[in-house]
Short mmCIF file of C-alpha atoms and ligand atoms in Angstrom, two decimals:
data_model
loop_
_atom_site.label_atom_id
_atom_site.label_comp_id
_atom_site.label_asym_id
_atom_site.label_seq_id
_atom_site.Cartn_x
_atom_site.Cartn_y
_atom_site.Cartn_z
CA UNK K 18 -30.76 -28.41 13.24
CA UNK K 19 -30.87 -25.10 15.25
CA UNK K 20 -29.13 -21.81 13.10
CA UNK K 21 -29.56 -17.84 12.76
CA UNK K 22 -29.18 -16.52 9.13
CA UNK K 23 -31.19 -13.04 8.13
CA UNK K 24 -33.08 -14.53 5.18
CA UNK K 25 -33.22 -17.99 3.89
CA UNK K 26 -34.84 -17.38 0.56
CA UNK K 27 -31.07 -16.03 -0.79
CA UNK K 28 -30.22 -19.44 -0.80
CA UNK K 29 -29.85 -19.67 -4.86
CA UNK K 30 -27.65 -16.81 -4.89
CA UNK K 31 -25.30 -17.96 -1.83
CA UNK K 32 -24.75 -21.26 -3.51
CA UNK K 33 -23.85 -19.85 -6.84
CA UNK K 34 -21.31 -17.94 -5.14
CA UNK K 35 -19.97 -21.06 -2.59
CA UNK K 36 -19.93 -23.26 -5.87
CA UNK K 37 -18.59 -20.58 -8.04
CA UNK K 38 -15.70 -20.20 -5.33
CA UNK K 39 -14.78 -23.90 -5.52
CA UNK K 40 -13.87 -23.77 -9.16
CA UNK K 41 -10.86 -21.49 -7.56
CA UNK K 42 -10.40 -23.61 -4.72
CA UNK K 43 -8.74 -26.98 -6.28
CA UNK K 44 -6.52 -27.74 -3.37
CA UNK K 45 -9.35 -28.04 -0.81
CA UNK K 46 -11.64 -29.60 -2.85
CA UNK K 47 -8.67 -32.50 -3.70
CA UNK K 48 -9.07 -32.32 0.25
CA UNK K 49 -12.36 -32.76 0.89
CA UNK K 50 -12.76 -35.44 -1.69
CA UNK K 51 -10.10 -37.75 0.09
CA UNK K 52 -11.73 -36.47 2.75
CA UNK K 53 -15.28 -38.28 2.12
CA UNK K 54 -13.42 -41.78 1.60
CA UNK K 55 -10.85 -41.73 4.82
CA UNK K 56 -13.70 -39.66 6.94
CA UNK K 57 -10.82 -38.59 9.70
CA UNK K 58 -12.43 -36.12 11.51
CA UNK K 59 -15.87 -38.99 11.94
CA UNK K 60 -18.03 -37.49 14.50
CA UNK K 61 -16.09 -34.88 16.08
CA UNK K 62 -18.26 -32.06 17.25
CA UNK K 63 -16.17 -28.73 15.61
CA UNK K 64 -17.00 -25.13 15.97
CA UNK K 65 -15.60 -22.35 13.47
CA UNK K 66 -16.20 -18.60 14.61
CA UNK K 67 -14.49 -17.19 10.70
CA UNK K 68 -15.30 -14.25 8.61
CA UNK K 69 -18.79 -16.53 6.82
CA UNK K 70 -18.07 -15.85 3.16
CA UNK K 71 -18.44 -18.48 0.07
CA UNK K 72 -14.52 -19.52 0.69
CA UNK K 73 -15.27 -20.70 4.46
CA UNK K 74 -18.50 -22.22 3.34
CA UNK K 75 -16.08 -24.62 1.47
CA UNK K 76 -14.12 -25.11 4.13
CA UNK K 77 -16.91 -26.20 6.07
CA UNK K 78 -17.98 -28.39 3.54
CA UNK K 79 -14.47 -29.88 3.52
CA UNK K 80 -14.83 -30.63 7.41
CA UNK K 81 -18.31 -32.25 7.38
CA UNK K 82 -17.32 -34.29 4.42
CA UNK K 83 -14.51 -35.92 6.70
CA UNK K 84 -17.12 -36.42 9.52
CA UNK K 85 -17.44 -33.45 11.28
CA UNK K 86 -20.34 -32.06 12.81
CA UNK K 87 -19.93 -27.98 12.18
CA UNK K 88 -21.44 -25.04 13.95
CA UNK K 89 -20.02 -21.98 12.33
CA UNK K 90 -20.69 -17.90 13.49
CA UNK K 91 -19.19 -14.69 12.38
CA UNK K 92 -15.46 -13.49 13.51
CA UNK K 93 -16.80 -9.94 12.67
CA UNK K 94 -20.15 -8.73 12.83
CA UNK K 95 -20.26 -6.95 9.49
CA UNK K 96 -18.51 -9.47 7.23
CA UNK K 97 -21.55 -11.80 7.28
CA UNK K 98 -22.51 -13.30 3.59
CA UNK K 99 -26.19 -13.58 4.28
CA UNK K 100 -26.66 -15.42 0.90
CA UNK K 101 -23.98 -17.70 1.82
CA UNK K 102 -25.12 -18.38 5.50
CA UNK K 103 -28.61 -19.19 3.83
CA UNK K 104 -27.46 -21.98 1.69
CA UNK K 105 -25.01 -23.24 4.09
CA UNK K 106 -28.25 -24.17 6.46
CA UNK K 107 -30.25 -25.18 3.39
CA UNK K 108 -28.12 -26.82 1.10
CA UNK K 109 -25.41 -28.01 2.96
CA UNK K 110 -26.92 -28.75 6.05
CA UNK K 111 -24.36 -26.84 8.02
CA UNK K 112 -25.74 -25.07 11.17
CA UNK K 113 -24.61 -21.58 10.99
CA UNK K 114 -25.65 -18.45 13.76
CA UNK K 115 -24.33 -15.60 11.86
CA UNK K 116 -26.58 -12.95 10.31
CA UNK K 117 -24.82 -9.46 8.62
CA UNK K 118 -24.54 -6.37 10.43
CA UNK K 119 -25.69 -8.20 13.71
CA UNK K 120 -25.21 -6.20 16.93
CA UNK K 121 -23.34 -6.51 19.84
CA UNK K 122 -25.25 -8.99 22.18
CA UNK K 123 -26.45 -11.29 18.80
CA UNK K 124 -22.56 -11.23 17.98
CA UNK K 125 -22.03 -13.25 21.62
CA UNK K 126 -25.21 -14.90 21.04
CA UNK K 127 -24.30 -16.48 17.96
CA UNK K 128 -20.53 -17.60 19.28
CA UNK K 129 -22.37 -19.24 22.28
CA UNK K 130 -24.70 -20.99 20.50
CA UNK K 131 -21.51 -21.97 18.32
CA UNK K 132 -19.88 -23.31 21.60
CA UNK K 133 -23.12 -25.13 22.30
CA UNK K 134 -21.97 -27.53 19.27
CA UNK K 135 -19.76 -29.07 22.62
CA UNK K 136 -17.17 -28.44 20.21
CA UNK K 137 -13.85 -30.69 20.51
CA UNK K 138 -11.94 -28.36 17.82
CA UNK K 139 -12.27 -25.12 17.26
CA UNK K 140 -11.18 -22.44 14.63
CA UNK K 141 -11.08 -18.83 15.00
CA UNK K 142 -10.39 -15.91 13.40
CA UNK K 143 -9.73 -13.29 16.07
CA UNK K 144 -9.16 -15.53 19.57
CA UNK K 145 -13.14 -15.09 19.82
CA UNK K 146 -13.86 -18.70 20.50
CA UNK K 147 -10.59 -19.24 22.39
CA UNK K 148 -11.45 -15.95 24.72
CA UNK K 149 -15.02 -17.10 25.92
CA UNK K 150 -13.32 -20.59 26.43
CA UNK K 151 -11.39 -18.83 28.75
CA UNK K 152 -13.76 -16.87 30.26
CA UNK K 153 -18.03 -17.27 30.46
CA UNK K 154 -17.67 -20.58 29.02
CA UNK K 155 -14.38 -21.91 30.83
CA UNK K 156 -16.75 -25.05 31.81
CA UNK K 157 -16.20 -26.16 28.20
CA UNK K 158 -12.88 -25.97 27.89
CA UNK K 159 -11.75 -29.39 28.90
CA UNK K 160 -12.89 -30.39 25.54
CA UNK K 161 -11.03 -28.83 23.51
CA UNK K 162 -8.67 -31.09 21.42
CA UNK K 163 -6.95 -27.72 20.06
CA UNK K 164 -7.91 -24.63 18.43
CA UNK K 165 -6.53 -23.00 14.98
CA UNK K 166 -5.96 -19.40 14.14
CA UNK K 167 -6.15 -17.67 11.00
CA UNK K 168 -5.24 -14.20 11.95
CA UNK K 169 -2.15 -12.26 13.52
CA UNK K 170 -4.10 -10.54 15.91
CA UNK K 171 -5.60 -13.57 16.97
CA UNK K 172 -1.93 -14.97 17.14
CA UNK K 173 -0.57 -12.29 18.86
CA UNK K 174 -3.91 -12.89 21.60
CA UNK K 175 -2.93 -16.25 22.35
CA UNK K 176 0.65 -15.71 22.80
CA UNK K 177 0.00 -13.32 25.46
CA UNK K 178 -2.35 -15.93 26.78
CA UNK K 179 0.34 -18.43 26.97
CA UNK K 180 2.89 -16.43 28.21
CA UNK K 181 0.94 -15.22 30.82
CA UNK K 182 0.73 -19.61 31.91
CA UNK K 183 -3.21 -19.08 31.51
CA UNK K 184 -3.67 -21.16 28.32
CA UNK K 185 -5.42 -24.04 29.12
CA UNK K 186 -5.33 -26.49 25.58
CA UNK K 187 -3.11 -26.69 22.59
CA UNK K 188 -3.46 -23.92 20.05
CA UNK K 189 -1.97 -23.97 16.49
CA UNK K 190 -0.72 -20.57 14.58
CA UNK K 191 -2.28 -21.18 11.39
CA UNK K 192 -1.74 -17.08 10.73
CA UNK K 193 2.15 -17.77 11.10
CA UNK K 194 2.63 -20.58 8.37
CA UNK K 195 4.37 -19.13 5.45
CA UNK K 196 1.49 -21.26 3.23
CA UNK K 197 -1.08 -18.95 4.81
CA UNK K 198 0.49 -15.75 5.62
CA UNK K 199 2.92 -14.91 2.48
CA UNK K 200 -0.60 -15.31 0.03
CA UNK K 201 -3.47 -14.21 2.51
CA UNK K 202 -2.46 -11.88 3.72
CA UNK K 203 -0.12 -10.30 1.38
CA UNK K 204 -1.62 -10.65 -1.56
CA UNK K 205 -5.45 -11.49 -0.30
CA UNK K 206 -5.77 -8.34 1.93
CA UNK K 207 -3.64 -6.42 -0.45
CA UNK K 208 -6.04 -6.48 -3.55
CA UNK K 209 -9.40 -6.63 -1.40
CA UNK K 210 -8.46 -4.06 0.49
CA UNK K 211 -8.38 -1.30 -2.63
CA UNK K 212 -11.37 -3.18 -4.23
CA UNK K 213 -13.65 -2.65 -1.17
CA UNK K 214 -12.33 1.21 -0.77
CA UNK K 215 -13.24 1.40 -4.45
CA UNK K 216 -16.30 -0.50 -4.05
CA UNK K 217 -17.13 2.28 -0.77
CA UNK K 218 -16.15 5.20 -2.43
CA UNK K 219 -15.18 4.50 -5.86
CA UNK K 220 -11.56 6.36 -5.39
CA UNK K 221 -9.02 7.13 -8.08
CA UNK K 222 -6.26 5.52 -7.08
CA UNK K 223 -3.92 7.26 -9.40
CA UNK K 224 -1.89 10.19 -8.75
CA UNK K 225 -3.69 10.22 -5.13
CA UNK K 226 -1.32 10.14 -1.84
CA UNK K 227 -2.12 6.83 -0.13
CA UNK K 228 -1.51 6.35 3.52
CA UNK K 229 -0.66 2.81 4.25
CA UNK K 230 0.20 2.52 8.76
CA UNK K 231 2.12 -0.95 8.39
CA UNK K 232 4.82 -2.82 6.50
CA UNK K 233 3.93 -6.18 7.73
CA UNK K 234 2.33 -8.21 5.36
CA UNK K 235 -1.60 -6.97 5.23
CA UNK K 236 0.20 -3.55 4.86
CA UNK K 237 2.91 -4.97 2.15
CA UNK K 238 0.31 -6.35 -0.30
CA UNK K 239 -1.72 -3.31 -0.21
CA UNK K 240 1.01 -0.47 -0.79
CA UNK K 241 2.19 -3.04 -3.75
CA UNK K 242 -1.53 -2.92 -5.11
CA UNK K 243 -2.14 0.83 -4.43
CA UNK K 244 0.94 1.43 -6.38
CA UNK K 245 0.36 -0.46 -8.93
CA UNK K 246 -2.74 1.51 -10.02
CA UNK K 247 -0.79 4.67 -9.61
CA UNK K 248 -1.08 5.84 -6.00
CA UNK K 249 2.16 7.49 -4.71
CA UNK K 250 2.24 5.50 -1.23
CA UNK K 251 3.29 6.52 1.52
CA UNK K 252 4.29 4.03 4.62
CA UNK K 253 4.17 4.58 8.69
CA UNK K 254 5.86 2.25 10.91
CA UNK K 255 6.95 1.62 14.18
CA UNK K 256 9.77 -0.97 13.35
CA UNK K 257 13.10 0.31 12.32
CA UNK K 258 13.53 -2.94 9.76
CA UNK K 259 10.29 -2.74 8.33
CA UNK K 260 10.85 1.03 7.78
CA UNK K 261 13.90 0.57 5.95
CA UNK K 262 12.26 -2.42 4.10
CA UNK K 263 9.68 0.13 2.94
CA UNK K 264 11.74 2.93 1.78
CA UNK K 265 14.22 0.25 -0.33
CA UNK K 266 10.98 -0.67 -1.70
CA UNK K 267 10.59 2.66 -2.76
CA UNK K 268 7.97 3.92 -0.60
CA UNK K 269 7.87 7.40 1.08
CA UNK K 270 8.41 6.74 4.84
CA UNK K 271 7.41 9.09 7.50
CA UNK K 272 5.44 9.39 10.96
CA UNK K 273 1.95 9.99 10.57
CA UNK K 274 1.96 13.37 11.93
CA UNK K 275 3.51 14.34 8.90
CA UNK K 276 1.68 12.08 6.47
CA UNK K 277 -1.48 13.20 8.27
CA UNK K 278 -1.24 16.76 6.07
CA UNK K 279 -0.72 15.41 2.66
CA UNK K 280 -2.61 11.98 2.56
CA UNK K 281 -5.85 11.33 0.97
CA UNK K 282 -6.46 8.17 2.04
CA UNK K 283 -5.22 6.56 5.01
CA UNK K 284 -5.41 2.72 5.43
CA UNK K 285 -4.36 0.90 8.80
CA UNK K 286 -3.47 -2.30 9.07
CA UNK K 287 -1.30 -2.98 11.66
CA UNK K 288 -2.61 -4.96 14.06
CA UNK K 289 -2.21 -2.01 16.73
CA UNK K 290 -4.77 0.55 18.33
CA UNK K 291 -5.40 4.20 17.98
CA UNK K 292 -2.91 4.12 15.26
CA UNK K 293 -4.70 7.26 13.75
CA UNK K 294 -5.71 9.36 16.63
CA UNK K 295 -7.15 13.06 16.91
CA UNK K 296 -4.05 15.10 16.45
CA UNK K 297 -3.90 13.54 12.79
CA UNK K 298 -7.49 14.25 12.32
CA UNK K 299 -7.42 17.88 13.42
CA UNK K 300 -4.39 18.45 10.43
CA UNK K 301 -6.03 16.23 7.75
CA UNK K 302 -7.19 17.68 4.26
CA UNK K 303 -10.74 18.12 3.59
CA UNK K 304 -12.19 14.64 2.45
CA UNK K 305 -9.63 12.44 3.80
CA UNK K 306 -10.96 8.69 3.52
CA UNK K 307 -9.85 6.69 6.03
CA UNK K 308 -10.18 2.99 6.48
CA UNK K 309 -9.22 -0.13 8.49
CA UNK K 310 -8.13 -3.43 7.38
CA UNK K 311 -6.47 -4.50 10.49
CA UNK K 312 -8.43 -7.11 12.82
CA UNK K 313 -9.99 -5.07 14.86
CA UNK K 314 -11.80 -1.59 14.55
CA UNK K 315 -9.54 -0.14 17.34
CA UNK K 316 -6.90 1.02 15.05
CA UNK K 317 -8.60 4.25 14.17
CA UNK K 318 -9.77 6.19 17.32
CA UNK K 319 -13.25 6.88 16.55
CA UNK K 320 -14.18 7.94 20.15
CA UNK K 321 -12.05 11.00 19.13
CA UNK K 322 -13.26 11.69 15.56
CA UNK K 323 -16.70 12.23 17.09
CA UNK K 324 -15.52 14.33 19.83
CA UNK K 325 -14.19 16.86 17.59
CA UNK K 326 -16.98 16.55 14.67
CA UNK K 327 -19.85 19.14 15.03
CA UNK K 328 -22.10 17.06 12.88
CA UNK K 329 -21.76 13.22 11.81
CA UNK K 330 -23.65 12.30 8.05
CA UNK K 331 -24.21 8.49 8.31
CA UNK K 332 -24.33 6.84 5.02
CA UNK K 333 -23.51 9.45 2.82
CA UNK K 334 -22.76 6.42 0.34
CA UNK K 335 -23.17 2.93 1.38
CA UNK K 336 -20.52 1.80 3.85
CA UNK K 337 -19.56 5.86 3.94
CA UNK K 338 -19.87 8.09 7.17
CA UNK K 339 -18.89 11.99 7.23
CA UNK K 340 -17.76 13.89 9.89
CA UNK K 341 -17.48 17.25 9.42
CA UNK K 342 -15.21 18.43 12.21
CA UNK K 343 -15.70 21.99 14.02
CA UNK K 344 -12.83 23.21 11.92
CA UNK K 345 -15.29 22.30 9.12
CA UNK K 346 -13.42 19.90 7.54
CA UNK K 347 -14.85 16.65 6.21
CA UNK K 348 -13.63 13.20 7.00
CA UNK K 349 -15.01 10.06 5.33
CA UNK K 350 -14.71 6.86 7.64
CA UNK K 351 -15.51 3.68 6.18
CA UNK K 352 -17.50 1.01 7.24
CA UNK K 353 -17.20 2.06 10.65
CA UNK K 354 -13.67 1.18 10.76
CA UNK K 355 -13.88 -2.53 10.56
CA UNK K 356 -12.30 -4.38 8.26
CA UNK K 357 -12.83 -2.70 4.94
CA UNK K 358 -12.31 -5.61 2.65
CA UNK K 359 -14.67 -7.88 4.25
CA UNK K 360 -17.25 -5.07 4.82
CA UNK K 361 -17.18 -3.84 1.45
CA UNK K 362 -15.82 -6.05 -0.68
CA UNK K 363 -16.01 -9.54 -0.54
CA UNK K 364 -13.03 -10.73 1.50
CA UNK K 365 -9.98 -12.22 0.19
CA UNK K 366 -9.87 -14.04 -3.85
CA UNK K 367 -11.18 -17.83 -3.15
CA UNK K 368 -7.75 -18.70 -5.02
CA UNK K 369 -5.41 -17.31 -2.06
CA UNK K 370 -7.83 -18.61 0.70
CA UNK K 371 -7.58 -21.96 -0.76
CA UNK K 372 -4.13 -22.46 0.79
CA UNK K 373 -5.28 -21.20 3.88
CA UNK K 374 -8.24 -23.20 4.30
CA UNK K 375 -6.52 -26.42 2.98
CA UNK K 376 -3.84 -25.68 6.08
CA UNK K 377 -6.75 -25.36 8.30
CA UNK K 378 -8.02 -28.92 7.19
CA UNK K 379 -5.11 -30.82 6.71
CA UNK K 380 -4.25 -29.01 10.38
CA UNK K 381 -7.19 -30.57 11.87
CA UNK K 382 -6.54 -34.04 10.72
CA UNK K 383 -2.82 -33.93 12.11
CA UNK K 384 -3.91 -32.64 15.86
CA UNK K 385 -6.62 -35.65 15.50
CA UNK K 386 -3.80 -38.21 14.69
CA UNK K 387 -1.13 -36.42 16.88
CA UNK K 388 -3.38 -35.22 19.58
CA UNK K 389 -1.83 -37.29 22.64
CA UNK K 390 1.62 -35.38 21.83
CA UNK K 391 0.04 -31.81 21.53
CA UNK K 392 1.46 -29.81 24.29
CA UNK K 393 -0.52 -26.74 25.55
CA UNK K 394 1.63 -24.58 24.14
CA UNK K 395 1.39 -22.31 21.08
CA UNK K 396 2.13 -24.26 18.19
CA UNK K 397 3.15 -23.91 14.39
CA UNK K 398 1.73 -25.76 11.74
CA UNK K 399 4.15 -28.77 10.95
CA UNK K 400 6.48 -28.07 7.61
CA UNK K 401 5.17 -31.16 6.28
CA UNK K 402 1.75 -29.46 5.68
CA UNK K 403 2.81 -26.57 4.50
CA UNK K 404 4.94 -28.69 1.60
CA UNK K 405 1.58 -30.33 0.64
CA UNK K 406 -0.19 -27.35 0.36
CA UNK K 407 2.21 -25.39 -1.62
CA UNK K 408 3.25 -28.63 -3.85
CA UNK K 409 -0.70 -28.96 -4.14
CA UNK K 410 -1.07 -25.36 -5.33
CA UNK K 411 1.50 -25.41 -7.30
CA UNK K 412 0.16 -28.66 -9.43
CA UNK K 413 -2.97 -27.08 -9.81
CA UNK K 414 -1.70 -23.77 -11.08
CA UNK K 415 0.53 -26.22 -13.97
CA UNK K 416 3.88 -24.86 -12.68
CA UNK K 417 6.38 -27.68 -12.39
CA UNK K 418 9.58 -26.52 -10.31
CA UNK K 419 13.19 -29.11 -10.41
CA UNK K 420 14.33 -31.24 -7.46
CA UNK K 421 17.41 -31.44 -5.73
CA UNK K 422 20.14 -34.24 -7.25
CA UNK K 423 21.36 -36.13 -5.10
CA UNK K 424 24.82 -34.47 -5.39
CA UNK K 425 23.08 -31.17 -4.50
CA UNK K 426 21.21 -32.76 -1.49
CA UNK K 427 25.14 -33.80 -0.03
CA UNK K 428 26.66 -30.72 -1.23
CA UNK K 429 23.80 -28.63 0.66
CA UNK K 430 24.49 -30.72 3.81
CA UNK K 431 28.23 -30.59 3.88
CA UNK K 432 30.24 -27.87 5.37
CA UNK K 433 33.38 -26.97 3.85
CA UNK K 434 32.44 -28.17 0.68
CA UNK K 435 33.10 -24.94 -1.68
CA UNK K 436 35.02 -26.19 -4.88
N1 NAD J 28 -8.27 -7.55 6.30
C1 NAD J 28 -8.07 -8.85 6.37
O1 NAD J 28 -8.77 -9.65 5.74
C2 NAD J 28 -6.91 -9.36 7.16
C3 NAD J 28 -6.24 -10.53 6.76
C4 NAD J 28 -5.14 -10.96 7.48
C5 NAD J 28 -4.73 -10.24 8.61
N2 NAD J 28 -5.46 -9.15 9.00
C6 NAD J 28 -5.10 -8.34 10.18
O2 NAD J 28 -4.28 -7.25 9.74
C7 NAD J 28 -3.42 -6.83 10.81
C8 NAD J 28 -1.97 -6.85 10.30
O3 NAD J 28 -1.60 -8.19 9.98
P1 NAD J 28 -0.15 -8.53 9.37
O4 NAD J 28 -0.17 -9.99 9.11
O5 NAD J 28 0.23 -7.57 8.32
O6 NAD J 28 0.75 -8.25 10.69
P2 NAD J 28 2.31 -7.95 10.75
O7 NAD J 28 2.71 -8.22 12.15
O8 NAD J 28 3.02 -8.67 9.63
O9 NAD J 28 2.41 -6.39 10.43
C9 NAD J 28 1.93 -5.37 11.27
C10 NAD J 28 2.86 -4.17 11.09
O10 NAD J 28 2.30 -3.03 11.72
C11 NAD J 28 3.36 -2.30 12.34
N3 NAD J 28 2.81 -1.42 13.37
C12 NAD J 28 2.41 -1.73 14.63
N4 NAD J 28 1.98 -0.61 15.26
C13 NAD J 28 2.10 0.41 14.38
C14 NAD J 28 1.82 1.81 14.42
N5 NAD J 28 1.36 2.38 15.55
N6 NAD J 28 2.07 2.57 13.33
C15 NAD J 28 2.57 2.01 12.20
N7 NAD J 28 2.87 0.69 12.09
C16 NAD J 28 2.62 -0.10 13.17
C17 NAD J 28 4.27 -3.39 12.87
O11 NAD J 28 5.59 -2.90 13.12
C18 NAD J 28 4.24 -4.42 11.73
O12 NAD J 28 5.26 -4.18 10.77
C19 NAD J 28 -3.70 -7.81 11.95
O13 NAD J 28 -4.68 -7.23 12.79
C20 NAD J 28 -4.28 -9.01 11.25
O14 NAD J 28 -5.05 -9.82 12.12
C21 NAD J 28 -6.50 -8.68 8.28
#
């Protein structure tokens, strides 16, 4: 078995942490055990380019224990779990090309050598996968069964993709299902989010001014967490309804210009680019932190922080670099401006991306059985998942909830019905 990992002697310590994420993943593990006896996904070649933490390692697991041969790399070159890549290779027997903090050309490397699998499903978190299958490795696109998504941006790629007629096989918005999206990324990306600035910086939340750019539902979770340990938040938006959404929330709502003077930390996660640009650096307080946990590391403009910094300090604390602009100013990036949660901190709870990840399998199984009526087309995961997941969840987290009568079910379905 071919992989890339940085160092396969962490292998103890990665499978403590895969196991130790399984106890809070009881919906994927019910998964992967019926899994192991129906074996639907026997000898299909898959390929999974995902953020390679202890939660994905499980869902990995979950794949080859229906049949699947797996190749996994890295969505995001800093997000790697080298103890967790080890013991996927050793233990589990999973090939895996992902090594942390891996540079540009190794990133490509890896998600070729991914692709070299001869995948027939894919998964992504990003459109990685799905781009090079469009572009240097088009040749291998014929295979393709369909691909998942995890994340909006990734979403939000394909779309454009589609609407643009250049998609060439079925894709399924695993981002957009309300089993995925209303945890993961609410309430996933909300509390990782503060625990990796903590974990950078070790911030006070309380009684600072918080900057969250977004009200969607990365940006959501994390003003609700920020508040909740005392920040006084403060939202930017672009959309009118979200806007309003915010400030009935209680947030303070303004454009980042303004926010730009009073915030000490400023958090993006919108999905967007050069949401923070230099005019909001230049009016910034002296040691601002500012962070990312959108997808990509284009929502702060970095290319103009260093154009008006007369010296940068890399590393001043792990996953901490200062620029101290020519007005003298200091301004503490983190991690680069990648996603902050997964750089610092260890991704989302394993309990929140065990819905997700039990979509994602219980999504592969369908496009298998349903594959000759897949259209290529942009597609949503079918409600009938989505009620397994969350009625799976739900019985593992002991909270019973009542069922229609049948009186209710015709009362619901009849118009006109109101005495
Ligand atoms: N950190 C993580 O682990 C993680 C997890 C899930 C999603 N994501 C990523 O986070 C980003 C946001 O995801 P989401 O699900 O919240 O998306 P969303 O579409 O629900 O929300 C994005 C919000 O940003 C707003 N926005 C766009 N441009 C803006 C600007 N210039 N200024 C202020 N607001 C702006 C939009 O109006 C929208 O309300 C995406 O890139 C997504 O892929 C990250």
């Amino acid at each position: 078995m071919k992989y890339d990992v940085a160092d396969v002697s962490l292998v103890a310590e990665g499978k403590r942490r895969i196991l130790w994420a399984d106890n809070d993943m009881p919906v994927l593990a019910s998964i992967r055990k019926r899994f192991a006896k129906t074996r639907p996904l026997k000898g299909k070649n898959v390929a999974a380019c995902l953020h390679i933490t202890a939660e994905t390692a499980n869902l990995a697991r979950t794949l080859k224990a229906g049949g699947a041969n797996v190749a996994l790399c890295a969505s995001n070159p800093l997000s790697t779990q080298d103890d967790v890549a080890a013991s996927l290779v050793k233990d589990f027997k999973i090939a895996c090309f992902a090594v942390c903090g891996e540079n540009r050309s190794t990133y490509y490397k890896h998600i070729y050598a991914a692709l070299d699998n001869k995948p027939v499903i894919t998964f992504d978190d990003g459109a990685d996968l799905v781009n090079e299958l469009h572009g240097r490795r088009a040749k291998d696109a014929h295979r393709i069964i369909a691909s998942m998504e995890e994340t909006t941006t990734g979403v939000i790629r394909l779309r454009a993709l589609a609407n643009q007629g250049k998609l060439k096989f079925p894709v399924i918005a695993v981002n957009d299902a309300a089993s995925k999206h209303l945890f993961d990324n609410r309430y996933g990306t909300g509390q990782s989010t503060v625990d990796g600035i903590i974990r950078a910086t070790d911030f006070l939340m309380a009684g600072k001014r918080v900057v969250a750019a977004g009200y969607g539902w990365c940006g959501r979770g994390f003003a609700m967490r920020a508040r909740g340990m005392g920040a006084i938040v403060i939202i930017t938006e672009v959309d009118p309804i979200k806007a309003i959404e915010a400030s009935m929330d209680g947030f303070a709502v303004m454009p980042m210009a303004q926010a730009a003077r009073i915030g000490d930390l400023f958090v993006t996660l919108t999905g967007d680019k050069n949401v923070i640009r230099g005019e909001h650096f230049r009016v910034m307080k002296d040691r601002a932190v500012v962070a990312n946990s959108g997808h990509f590391n284009v929502e702060i403009d970095i290319p103009a922080l260093k154009k008006l910094s007369k010296k940068i300090r890399r590393n001043v604390r792990n996953h901490v670099d200062e620029y101290i602009l020519k007005n003298n100013k200091r301004i503490h990036l983190l991690a680069e401006g990648r996603l902050i949660n997964l750089a610092a901190a260890e991704g989302h709870p394993a309990s929140v991306m065990d819905m997700s990840f039990a979509t994602q399998a219980l999504e592969a199984e369908y496009i298998l059985k349903y594959k000759s009526k897949l259209a290529v087309a942009v597609h949503d995961v079918p409600m009938e998942i989505e009620q397994k997941v969350c009625n799976l969840k739900l019985k593992s987290m002991g909270i019973g909830i009542d069922k229609l009568t049948p009186e209710q079910v015709k009362y619901l379905a009849a118009f006109g019905e109101g005495t």
